[in-house]
Amino acid sequence: MSGVLIVGAGLAAVRTAEQLRRNGFGDPITIVGAEEHPPYDRPPLSKQMLRGEVDDVALKPASFYENNSITLRLGVPAIGFDAGAHTVELADGQLLGYDQLVIATGLVPNRIAAFGDLDGLCVLRSLDDCVALQRRAASARRAVVIGAGFIGCEVAASLRGLGVQVTLVEPQPAPLAGVLGEQAGALIARLHHDEGVDVRTGVAVESISGGDGVESVTLSDGSVIEADLVVVGIGSRPASDWLTGSDVEVADGVVCDAVGRTSARDVWAVGDVACWDGNRVEHWSNVADQARTLVAAMLNSEAVVSPGVPYFWSDQYDVKIQCLGRPRAGDTVHVVDDDGRRFLAYYERDGVLVAVVGAGIPEKVRAARAGIAAGVAIADVLAPV
């Protein structure tokens, strides 16, 4: 019996394997990962680990895999599979059979090829990326962070905490404007300004110059910023190249139905790489819901779990920025609480509460969950305020 083969060794893989065992699945489970490290937690990489506050981000101890008879095949990426033969090919030439295949390969960071490969030009996605960036940051004096999304903002905050001068560059009008809108983005920009970050919005990076390493960054407005460290945080894309030419449909990630089933027989997808029912959600908290749903469907259980209200967060300085729901840049935003550092904002679409974003006000964010789930009228939410 070949059992379940999970390609990808991150949070989605661990949660899926965990759910299989919890639901009484007794056949073999194998997790294949491209990295040599056992499955680890990614959110701390841009925060606690980069700042040197933690050095162990493993999701589970080694005993978890031993006690649950889960085999780890690490340091060997999958390069293709044969849906008809039910086999996956690894980079070392080995073929692994499966009864059910789960694709959980996550994301790969976008890079800017035109900038070359100067020493001091970094990205942050993997544990090895974090270790390399941490070493660079220890001697860096001036850093430029390209991209003010969640990773860029978190890295900027962590580098400031390490005493590095930071310039945060973002082509959009405000940090996180594409996700949270300009109004909330401006409040986050204010947080970074207050911490000493030079926030440059509405401009792009034209070039990066240097001899043996990074020396300066030229922006589209002609300004030149001296830097000995540059971190590129311009988003990621689904790690699905290895599926090219296969029976699995890929668009914005691996195309799945509402329970994670792909276009290929006995093949499923979960996590950041998976586009479920037209939606691909890159949030840590979404993975547990998906794993429960996928495993229930795989085992023909009736206990299929419907995902709840989406939730994600970002730790920047001493402020936890939290979001419930699905905000869009075009939503009407009502800022109902703002003390100059902490804030709370409700998002309205077609007269309905669709999301809430809060910074440093966790209890008020949590209180909005039921209203978002029920689709309450924004007037009812704002009335007490």
mmCIF file of C-alpha atoms in Angstrom:
data_model
loop_
_atom_site.group_PDB
_atom_site.id
_atom_site.type_symbol
_atom_site.label_atom_id
_atom_site.label_comp_id
_atom_site.label_asym_id
_atom_site.label_seq_id
_atom_site.Cartn_x
_atom_site.Cartn_y
_atom_site.Cartn_z
ATOM 1 C CA MET A 1 0.000 0.000 0.000
ATOM 2 C CA SER A 2 1.586 3.297 -1.073
ATOM 3 C CA GLY A 3 -0.541 5.463 1.196
ATOM 4 C CA VAL A 4 -0.587 9.265 1.141
ATOM 5 C CA LEU A 5 2.338 11.194 -0.323
ATOM 6 C CA ILE A 6 2.540 14.878 0.613
ATOM 7 C CA VAL A 7 4.830 17.017 -1.534
ATOM 8 C CA GLY A 8 5.943 20.064 0.398
ATOM 9 C CA ALA A 9 7.209 20.103 3.975
ATOM 10 C CA GLY A 10 5.656 23.150 5.576
ATOM 11 C CA LEU A 11 2.685 23.935 7.762
ATOM 12 C CA ALA A 12 0.132 22.618 5.235
ATOM 13 C CA ALA A 13 1.903 19.270 5.025
ATOM 14 C CA VAL A 14 2.113 18.841 8.794
ATOM 15 C CA ARG A 15 -1.502 19.829 9.379
ATOM 16 C CA THR A 16 -2.668 17.393 6.683
ATOM 17 C CA ALA A 17 -0.624 14.505 8.094
ATOM 18 C CA GLU A 18 -1.847 15.356 11.586
ATOM 19 C CA GLN A 19 -5.486 15.298 10.483
ATOM 20 C CA LEU A 20 -5.041 11.988 8.680
ATOM 21 C CA ARG A 21 -3.775 10.302 11.829
ATOM 22 C CA ARG A 22 -6.426 11.957 14.002
ATOM 23 C CA ASN A 23 -9.088 10.561 11.700
ATOM 24 C CA GLY A 24 -7.789 7.012 12.025
ATOM 25 C CA PHE A 25 -5.863 6.776 8.766
ATOM 26 C CA GLY A 26 -3.418 3.911 9.278
ATOM 27 C CA ASP A 27 -1.640 3.606 5.924
ATOM 28 C CA PRO A 28 1.809 5.093 5.247
ATOM 29 C CA ILE A 29 2.265 8.872 5.125
ATOM 30 C CA THR A 30 5.355 10.355 3.486
ATOM 31 C CA ILE A 31 6.275 14.056 3.420
ATOM 32 C CA VAL A 32 8.712 15.184 0.724
ATOM 33 C CA GLY A 33 10.508 18.520 1.132
ATOM 34 C CA ALA A 34 12.999 20.433 -0.991
ATOM 35 C CA GLU A 35 14.724 21.886 2.065
ATOM 36 C CA GLU A 36 16.924 19.855 4.397
ATOM 37 C CA HIS A 37 15.220 21.246 7.500
ATOM 38 C CA PRO A 38 12.299 19.432 9.136
ATOM 39 C CA PRO A 39 8.990 21.315 8.716
ATOM 40 C CA TYR A 40 9.183 24.710 10.406
ATOM 41 C CA ASP A 41 7.013 27.756 11.109
ATOM 42 C CA ARG A 42 7.548 30.639 8.688
ATOM 43 C CA PRO A 43 5.949 33.673 10.433
ATOM 44 C CA PRO A 44 8.768 34.019 13.007
ATOM 45 C CA LEU A 45 11.389 34.268 10.249
ATOM 46 C CA SER A 46 10.705 37.951 9.595
ATOM 47 C CA LYS A 47 10.239 38.744 13.268
ATOM 48 C CA GLN A 48 11.541 36.825 16.313
ATOM 49 C CA MET A 49 14.127 34.736 14.468
ATOM 50 C CA LEU A 50 15.486 37.622 12.394
ATOM 51 C CA ARG A 51 15.898 39.620 15.613
ATOM 52 C CA GLY A 52 17.688 36.697 17.275
ATOM 53 C CA GLU A 53 14.999 36.119 19.904
ATOM 54 C CA VAL A 54 14.406 32.471 18.946
ATOM 55 C CA ASP A 55 16.531 29.906 17.151
ATOM 56 C CA ASP A 56 14.116 26.965 16.907
ATOM 57 C CA VAL A 57 11.055 27.313 14.679
ATOM 58 C CA ALA A 58 10.310 23.609 14.147
ATOM 59 C CA LEU A 59 6.588 22.900 13.907
ATOM 60 C CA LYS A 60 6.884 19.544 15.651
ATOM 61 C CA PRO A 61 9.583 17.641 17.524
ATOM 62 C CA ALA A 62 11.169 14.630 15.833
ATOM 63 C CA SER A 63 9.146 12.386 18.119
ATOM 64 C CA PHE A 64 5.909 13.536 16.470
ATOM 65 C CA TYR A 65 6.909 11.983 13.146
ATOM 66 C CA GLU A 66 8.270 8.849 14.805
ATOM 67 C CA ASN A 67 5.222 8.322 17.011
ATOM 68 C CA ASN A 68 2.824 8.849 14.104
ATOM 69 C CA SER A 69 4.797 6.748 11.582
ATOM 70 C CA ILE A 70 5.273 9.709 9.233
ATOM 71 C CA THR A 71 8.285 9.424 6.934
ATOM 72 C CA LEU A 72 10.214 12.597 6.077
ATOM 73 C CA ARG A 73 12.134 12.745 2.790
ATOM 74 C CA LEU A 74 14.013 16.043 3.012
ATOM 75 C CA GLY A 75 16.469 17.883 0.804
ATOM 76 C CA VAL A 76 15.122 16.351 -2.410
ATOM 77 C CA PRO A 77 12.491 18.346 -4.332
ATOM 78 C CA ALA A 78 9.823 16.785 -6.509
ATOM 79 C CA ILE A 79 10.324 17.567 -10.195
ATOM 80 C CA GLY A 80 7.284 15.890 -11.763
ATOM 81 C CA PHE A 81 4.652 13.213 -11.446
ATOM 82 C CA ASP A 82 2.722 10.710 -13.510
ATOM 83 C CA ALA A 83 -0.972 10.745 -12.657
ATOM 84 C CA GLY A 84 -1.631 7.540 -14.530
ATOM 85 C CA ALA A 85 1.137 5.587 -12.832
ATOM 86 C CA HIS A 86 0.522 7.274 -9.461
ATOM 87 C CA THR A 87 4.194 8.165 -9.042
ATOM 88 C CA VAL A 88 6.156 11.291 -8.165
ATOM 89 C CA GLU A 89 9.672 11.819 -9.502
ATOM 90 C CA LEU A 90 12.276 13.328 -7.187
ATOM 91 C CA ALA A 91 15.342 15.311 -8.207
ATOM 92 C CA ASP A 92 17.597 12.370 -7.298
ATOM 93 C CA GLY A 93 15.797 10.184 -9.845
ATOM 94 C CA GLN A 94 13.740 8.144 -7.399
ATOM 95 C CA LEU A 95 10.075 7.449 -8.075
ATOM 96 C CA LEU A 96 7.676 7.400 -5.122
ATOM 97 C CA GLY A 97 4.297 5.749 -5.473
ATOM 98 C CA TYR A 98 1.094 7.021 -3.933
ATOM 99 C CA ASP A 99 -2.551 6.142 -3.494
ATOM 100 C CA GLN A 100 -3.401 9.769 -2.747
ATOM 101 C CA LEU A 101 -1.137 12.724 -3.506
ATOM 102 C CA VAL A 102 -1.357 16.042 -1.642
ATOM 103 C CA ILE A 103 0.374 19.057 -3.173
ATOM 104 C CA ALA A 104 1.534 21.421 -0.419
ATOM 105 C CA THR A 105 4.547 23.113 -1.974
ATOM 106 C CA GLY A 106 3.648 26.656 -0.854
ATOM 107 C CA LEU A 107 5.229 29.712 -2.446
ATOM 108 C CA VAL A 108 8.514 30.911 -3.906
ATOM 109 C CA PRO A 109 9.575 34.570 -3.529
ATOM 110 C CA ASN A 110 9.521 36.885 -6.519
ATOM 111 C CA ARG A 111 12.919 38.200 -7.493
ATOM 112 C CA ILE A 112 14.105 41.053 -9.692
ATOM 113 C CA ALA A 113 16.453 39.493 -12.239
ATOM 114 C CA ALA A 114 17.601 42.865 -13.579
ATOM 115 C CA PHE A 115 19.288 43.657 -10.235
ATOM 116 C CA GLY A 116 21.694 40.756 -10.597
ATOM 117 C CA ASP A 117 23.152 38.862 -7.639
ATOM 118 C CA LEU A 118 25.134 41.422 -5.649
ATOM 119 C CA ASP A 119 26.368 40.494 -2.200
ATOM 120 C CA GLY A 120 23.926 42.023 0.249
ATOM 121 C CA LEU A 121 20.865 41.612 -1.985
ATOM 122 C CA CYS A 122 18.495 39.315 -0.078
ATOM 123 C CA VAL A 123 15.038 37.781 -0.078
ATOM 124 C CA LEU A 124 13.239 36.189 2.865
ATOM 125 C CA ARG A 125 11.175 33.067 2.456
ATOM 126 C CA SER A 126 13.126 30.135 3.858
ATOM 127 C CA LEU A 127 14.965 29.376 7.074
ATOM 128 C CA ASP A 128 18.273 29.591 5.211
ATOM 129 C CA ASP A 129 17.231 33.003 3.835
ATOM 130 C CA CYS A 130 16.580 34.154 7.395
ATOM 131 C CA VAL A 131 19.938 32.957 8.693
ATOM 132 C CA ALA A 132 21.739 34.702 5.813
ATOM 133 C CA LEU A 133 19.799 37.929 6.358
ATOM 134 C CA GLN A 134 20.406 37.800 10.097
ATOM 135 C CA ARG A 135 24.177 37.583 9.492
ATOM 136 C CA ARG A 136 24.077 40.500 7.057
ATOM 137 C CA ALA A 137 21.974 42.598 9.426
ATOM 138 C CA ALA A 138 24.512 42.134 12.224
ATOM 139 C CA SER A 139 27.012 44.337 10.360
ATOM 140 C CA ALA A 140 24.653 46.448 8.223
ATOM 141 C CA ARG A 141 24.233 50.179 8.860
ATOM 142 C CA ARG A 142 21.764 51.184 6.151
ATOM 143 C CA ALA A 143 19.138 48.936 4.550
ATOM 144 C CA VAL A 144 16.611 49.402 1.800
ATOM 145 C CA VAL A 145 13.532 47.192 1.891
ATOM 146 C CA ILE A 146 11.809 46.959 -1.493
ATOM 147 C CA GLY A 147 8.102 46.323 -1.128
ATOM 148 C CA ALA A 148 5.873 47.359 1.778
ATOM 149 C CA GLY A 149 3.674 44.292 1.965
ATOM 150 C CA PHE A 150 3.505 42.203 5.127
ATOM 151 C CA ILE A 151 6.990 40.708 4.753
ATOM 152 C CA GLY A 152 8.548 44.048 3.820
ATOM 153 C CA CYS A 153 6.928 45.864 6.736
ATOM 154 C CA GLU A 154 7.880 43.132 9.205
ATOM 155 C CA VAL A 155 11.474 43.025 7.981
ATOM 156 C CA ALA A 156 11.699 46.824 8.175
ATOM 157 C CA ALA A 157 10.435 46.718 11.765
ATOM 158 C CA SER A 158 12.849 43.935 12.739
ATOM 159 C CA LEU A 159 15.848 45.674 11.171
ATOM 160 C CA ARG A 160 14.977 48.886 13.025
ATOM 161 C CA GLY A 161 14.866 46.842 16.210
ATOM 162 C CA LEU A 162 18.419 45.743 15.423
ATOM 163 C CA GLY A 163 19.545 49.344 15.075
ATOM 164 C CA VAL A 164 19.748 49.450 11.270
ATOM 165 C CA GLN A 165 18.719 52.605 9.398
ATOM 166 C CA VAL A 166 15.877 51.538 7.099
ATOM 167 C CA THR A 167 14.310 52.981 3.967
ATOM 168 C CA LEU A 168 11.063 51.275 2.938
ATOM 169 C CA VAL A 169 10.244 51.673 -0.772
ATOM 170 C CA GLU A 170 6.766 50.979 -2.160
ATOM 171 C CA PRO A 171 5.342 51.881 -5.621
ATOM 172 C CA GLN A 172 1.797 52.040 -4.247
ATOM 173 C CA PRO A 173 0.503 55.125 -2.385
ATOM 174 C CA ALA A 174 0.898 53.483 1.043
ATOM 175 C CA PRO A 175 2.204 50.307 2.668
ATOM 176 C CA LEU A 176 -0.220 47.394 2.254
ATOM 177 C CA ALA A 177 -2.495 49.588 0.116
ATOM 178 C CA GLY A 178 -3.249 46.718 -2.245
ATOM 179 C CA VAL A 179 -4.473 44.559 0.637
ATOM 180 C CA LEU A 180 -5.922 46.943 3.204
ATOM 181 C CA GLY A 181 -6.496 50.094 1.141
ATOM 182 C CA GLU A 182 -4.781 53.477 1.268
ATOM 183 C CA GLN A 183 -6.482 54.676 4.451
ATOM 184 C CA ALA A 184 -5.295 51.825 6.656
ATOM 185 C CA GLY A 185 -2.007 51.789 4.756
ATOM 186 C CA ALA A 186 -1.395 55.409 5.739
ATOM 187 C CA LEU A 187 -1.884 54.506 9.410
ATOM 188 C CA ILE A 188 0.699 51.736 9.076
ATOM 189 C CA ALA A 189 3.075 54.150 7.334
ATOM 190 C CA ARG A 190 2.668 56.457 10.321
ATOM 191 C CA LEU A 191 3.721 53.628 12.645
ATOM 192 C CA HIS A 192 6.931 53.129 10.665
ATOM 193 C CA HIS A 193 7.621 56.868 10.490
ATOM 194 C CA ASP A 194 7.314 57.066 14.252
ATOM 195 C CA GLU A 195 9.917 54.303 14.581
ATOM 196 C CA GLY A 196 12.404 56.136 12.380
ATOM 197 C CA VAL A 197 11.845 54.359 9.061
ATOM 198 C CA ASP A 198 12.141 56.498 5.916
ATOM 199 C CA VAL A 199 8.981 55.464 4.042
ATOM 200 C CA ARG A 200 9.085 56.258 0.311
ATOM 201 C CA THR A 201 5.785 55.550 -1.456
ATOM 202 C CA GLY A 202 4.726 56.111 -5.051
ATOM 203 C CA VAL A 203 8.232 55.331 -6.310
ATOM 204 C CA ALA A 204 9.976 52.247 -7.650
ATOM 205 C CA VAL A 205 13.576 51.036 -7.618
ATOM 206 C CA GLU A 206 15.395 51.741 -10.868
ATOM 207 C CA SER A 207 18.731 50.126 -10.092
ATOM 208 C CA ILE A 208 21.040 48.782 -7.409
ATOM 209 C CA SER A 209 24.723 49.640 -7.631
ATOM 210 C CA GLY A 210 27.867 48.315 -6.041
ATOM 211 C CA GLY A 211 31.234 46.685 -6.569
ATOM 212 C CA ASP A 212 31.704 43.586 -4.459
ATOM 213 C CA GLY A 213 28.431 44.292 -2.678
ATOM 214 C CA VAL A 214 25.445 46.601 -2.474
ATOM 215 C CA GLU A 215 26.389 50.277 -2.153
ATOM 216 C CA SER A 216 23.394 52.321 -3.300
ATOM 217 C CA VAL A 217 19.839 52.157 -4.608
ATOM 218 C CA THR A 218 18.475 54.545 -7.240
ATOM 219 C CA LEU A 219 14.731 55.262 -7.244
ATOM 220 C CA SER A 220 12.451 56.216 -10.122
ATOM 221 C CA ASP A 221 12.298 59.826 -8.883
ATOM 222 C CA GLY A 222 16.066 60.100 -9.301
ATOM 223 C CA SER A 223 16.962 59.954 -5.624
ATOM 224 C CA VAL A 224 19.898 57.795 -4.548
ATOM 225 C CA ILE A 225 19.944 55.970 -1.203
ATOM 226 C CA GLU A 226 23.185 54.656 0.265
ATOM 227 C CA ALA A 227 22.783 51.082 1.504
ATOM 228 C CA ASP A 228 24.853 48.049 2.379
ATOM 229 C CA LEU A 229 21.827 45.745 2.569
ATOM 230 C CA VAL A 230 18.797 45.414 0.282
ATOM 231 C CA VAL A 231 15.862 43.116 1.036
ATOM 232 C CA VAL A 232 13.448 42.366 -1.804
ATOM 233 C CA GLY A 233 9.935 41.735 -0.522
ATOM 234 C CA ILE A 234 7.765 42.023 -3.605
ATOM 235 C CA GLY A 235 5.511 39.066 -2.987
ATOM 236 C CA SER A 236 5.596 35.400 -3.898
ATOM 237 C CA ARG A 237 4.084 33.041 -6.427
ATOM 238 C CA PRO A 238 2.756 29.482 -6.091
ATOM 239 C CA ALA A 239 5.469 26.822 -6.242
ATOM 240 C CA SER A 240 3.816 24.919 -9.075
ATOM 241 C CA ASP A 241 6.430 24.877 -11.855
ATOM 242 C CA TRP A 242 7.088 21.180 -11.240
ATOM 243 C CA LEU A 243 3.496 20.466 -12.346
ATOM 244 C CA THR A 244 3.978 21.884 -15.856
ATOM 245 C CA GLY A 245 2.726 19.427 -18.457
ATOM 246 C CA SER A 246 0.888 17.286 -15.913
ATOM 247 C CA ASP A 247 -2.817 16.508 -15.549
ATOM 248 C CA VAL A 248 -3.135 19.068 -12.755
ATOM 249 C CA GLU A 249 -4.709 22.346 -13.812
ATOM 250 C CA VAL A 250 -2.719 25.376 -12.684
ATOM 251 C CA ALA A 251 -3.833 29.001 -12.918
ATOM 252 C CA ASP A 252 -3.290 31.200 -9.869
ATOM 253 C CA GLY A 253 -1.960 28.196 -8.027
ATOM 254 C CA VAL A 254 -3.296 24.650 -8.234
ATOM 255 C CA VAL A 255 -6.951 24.775 -9.233
ATOM 256 C CA CYS A 256 -9.159 22.873 -6.775
ATOM 257 C CA ASP A 257 -12.817 22.435 -5.937
ATOM 258 C CA ALA A 258 -14.253 23.504 -2.580
ATOM 259 C CA VAL A 259 -12.602 20.614 -0.699
ATOM 260 C CA GLY A 260 -9.112 20.651 -2.261
ATOM 261 C CA ARG A 261 -9.630 18.108 -5.053
ATOM 262 C CA THR A 262 -7.630 18.891 -8.223
ATOM 263 C CA SER A 263 -8.319 18.039 -11.860
ATOM 264 C CA ALA A 264 -6.181 14.874 -11.596
ATOM 265 C CA ARG A 265 -7.501 11.674 -10.051
ATOM 266 C CA ASP A 266 -6.413 11.095 -6.439
ATOM 267 C CA VAL A 267 -4.546 14.399 -6.315
ATOM 268 C CA TRP A 268 -5.311 17.176 -3.815
ATOM 269 C CA ALA A 269 -3.792 20.536 -2.928
ATOM 270 C CA VAL A 270 -3.671 22.518 0.299
ATOM 271 C CA GLY A 271 -2.154 25.719 1.654
ATOM 272 C CA ASP A 272 -0.656 28.714 -0.158
ATOM 273 C CA VAL A 273 -0.187 26.834 -3.436
ATOM 274 C CA ALA A 274 -3.861 25.846 -3.654
ATOM 275 C CA CYS A 275 -6.658 27.853 -5.241
ATOM 276 C CA TRP A 276 -9.847 26.479 -3.668
ATOM 277 C CA ASP A 277 -13.076 27.251 -5.467
ATOM 278 C CA GLY A 278 -11.527 30.297 -7.133
ATOM 279 C CA ASN A 279 -9.810 31.645 -3.995
ATOM 280 C CA ARG A 280 -6.171 31.319 -3.001
ATOM 281 C CA VAL A 281 -5.601 32.461 0.589
ATOM 282 C CA GLU A 282 -2.023 32.975 1.808
ATOM 283 C CA HIS A 283 -2.718 33.022 5.522
ATOM 284 C CA TRP A 284 -1.339 30.785 8.261
ATOM 285 C CA SER A 285 -4.693 30.348 10.022
ATOM 286 C CA ASN A 286 -6.431 29.190 6.832
ATOM 287 C CA VAL A 287 -4.331 26.042 6.582
ATOM 288 C CA ALA A 288 -5.857 24.203 9.553
ATOM 289 C CA ASP A 289 -9.370 24.673 8.148
ATOM 290 C CA GLN A 290 -8.292 23.442 4.739
ATOM 291 C CA ALA A 291 -6.526 20.388 6.161
ATOM 292 C CA ARG A 292 -9.622 19.330 8.105
ATOM 293 C CA THR A 293 -11.821 19.802 5.053
ATOM 294 C CA LEU A 294 -9.467 18.001 2.651
ATOM 295 C CA VAL A 295 -8.878 15.010 4.928
ATOM 296 C CA ALA A 296 -12.593 14.597 5.598
ATOM 297 C CA ALA A 297 -13.257 14.558 1.847
ATOM 298 C CA MET A 298 -10.341 12.227 1.140
ATOM 299 C CA LEU A 299 -11.586 9.740 3.732
ATOM 300 C CA ASN A 300 -15.197 10.093 2.580
ATOM 301 C CA SER A 301 -16.250 11.484 5.932
ATOM 302 C CA GLU A 302 -19.425 13.517 6.284
ATOM 303 C CA ALA A 303 -17.720 15.878 8.721
ATOM 304 C CA VAL A 304 -16.521 18.282 6.029
ATOM 305 C CA VAL A 305 -15.597 21.551 7.716
ATOM 306 C CA SER A 306 -16.450 24.822 6.028
ATOM 307 C CA PRO A 307 -13.740 27.473 6.477
ATOM 308 C CA GLY A 308 -14.709 30.242 8.858
ATOM 309 C CA VAL A 309 -13.994 33.972 8.677
ATOM 310 C CA PRO A 310 -10.473 34.451 7.258
ATOM 311 C CA TYR A 311 -7.966 35.765 9.782
ATOM 312 C CA PHE A 312 -4.396 36.975 9.500
ATOM 313 C CA TRP A 313 -2.036 39.101 11.524
ATOM 314 C CA SER A 314 1.281 40.897 11.319
ATOM 315 C CA ASP A 315 3.586 41.843 14.209
ATOM 316 C CA GLN A 316 5.342 45.167 13.637
ATOM 317 C CA TYR A 317 7.292 46.702 16.518
ATOM 318 C CA ASP A 318 5.128 46.325 19.637
ATOM 319 C CA VAL A 319 1.867 46.376 17.653
ATOM 320 C CA LYS A 320 -0.066 43.359 16.416
ATOM 321 C CA ILE A 321 -1.996 44.241 13.261
ATOM 322 C CA GLN A 322 -4.954 41.887 12.841
ATOM 323 C CA CYS A 323 -7.514 41.394 10.110
ATOM 324 C CA LEU A 324 -10.757 39.435 10.038
ATOM 325 C CA GLY A 325 -12.643 38.969 6.763
ATOM 326 C CA ARG A 326 -11.673 39.756 3.186
ATOM 327 C CA PRO A 327 -10.906 43.467 2.801
ATOM 328 C CA ARG A 328 -10.464 44.970 -0.650
ATOM 329 C CA ALA A 329 -8.652 48.124 -1.621
ATOM 330 C CA GLY A 330 -11.910 49.599 -2.978
ATOM 331 C CA ASP A 331 -13.981 49.070 0.182
ATOM 332 C CA THR A 332 -15.308 52.011 2.182
ATOM 333 C CA VAL A 333 -13.216 52.228 5.338
ATOM 334 C CA HIS A 334 -14.517 53.575 8.637
ATOM 335 C CA VAL A 335 -11.749 54.335 11.140
ATOM 336 C CA VAL A 336 -13.565 54.296 14.472
ATOM 337 C CA ASP A 337 -10.637 54.241 16.892
ATOM 338 C CA ASP A 338 -7.258 55.925 16.482
ATOM 339 C CA ASP A 339 -4.969 57.082 19.295
ATOM 340 C CA GLY A 340 -2.008 57.887 17.084
ATOM 341 C CA ARG A 341 -0.534 54.379 17.203
ATOM 342 C CA ARG A 342 -3.361 51.906 17.692
ATOM 343 C CA PHE A 343 -6.391 51.951 15.422
ATOM 344 C CA LEU A 344 -9.557 50.076 14.457
ATOM 345 C CA ALA A 345 -11.167 50.183 11.012
ATOM 346 C CA TYR A 346 -14.360 48.606 9.669
ATOM 347 C CA TYR A 347 -14.633 47.731 5.966
ATOM 348 C CA GLU A 348 -17.948 48.248 4.183
ATOM 349 C CA ARG A 349 -19.007 46.810 0.836
ATOM 350 C CA ASP A 350 -22.549 47.259 -0.485
ATOM 351 C CA GLY A 351 -23.668 48.446 2.929
ATOM 352 C CA VAL A 352 -22.396 45.304 4.688
ATOM 353 C CA LEU A 353 -19.546 44.752 7.160
ATOM 354 C CA VAL A 354 -17.018 42.568 5.309
ATOM 355 C CA ALA A 355 -13.823 42.988 7.334
ATOM 356 C CA VAL A 356 -12.168 44.636 10.302
ATOM 357 C CA VAL A 357 -8.550 45.676 10.709
ATOM 358 C CA GLY A 358 -7.111 46.587 14.066
ATOM 359 C CA ALA A 359 -3.680 47.527 15.357
ATOM 360 C CA GLY A 360 -3.054 46.880 19.025
ATOM 361 C CA ILE A 361 -6.760 46.386 19.785
ATOM 362 C CA PRO A 362 -7.238 42.578 19.674
ATOM 363 C CA GLU A 363 -10.411 42.438 21.754
ATOM 364 C CA LYS A 364 -12.265 44.791 19.400
ATOM 365 C CA VAL A 365 -11.113 42.832 16.348
ATOM 366 C CA ARG A 366 -12.367 39.575 17.870
ATOM 367 C CA ALA A 367 -15.705 41.171 18.710
ATOM 368 C CA ALA A 368 -16.389 41.814 15.020
ATOM 369 C CA ARG A 369 -16.094 38.167 13.937
ATOM 370 C CA ALA A 370 -19.775 37.284 14.373
ATOM 371 C CA GLY A 371 -20.926 40.374 12.502
ATOM 372 C CA ILE A 372 -18.642 39.631 9.559
ATOM 373 C CA ALA A 373 -19.814 36.017 9.437
ATOM 374 C CA ALA A 374 -23.460 37.121 9.511
ATOM 375 C CA GLY A 375 -23.012 39.932 6.992
ATOM 376 C CA VAL A 376 -24.537 42.568 9.243
ATOM 377 C CA ALA A 377 -25.357 46.038 7.963
ATOM 378 C CA ILE A 378 -22.557 48.516 8.523
ATOM 379 C CA ALA A 379 -25.085 50.966 9.999
ATOM 380 C CA ASP A 380 -25.759 48.527 12.838
ATOM 381 C CA VAL A 381 -22.038 48.249 13.552
ATOM 382 C CA LEU A 382 -21.384 51.983 13.487
ATOM 383 C CA ALA A 383 -24.438 53.012 15.478
ATOM 384 C CA PRO A 384 -22.978 52.240 18.942
ATOM 385 C CA VAL A 385 -19.716 53.910 17.938
#
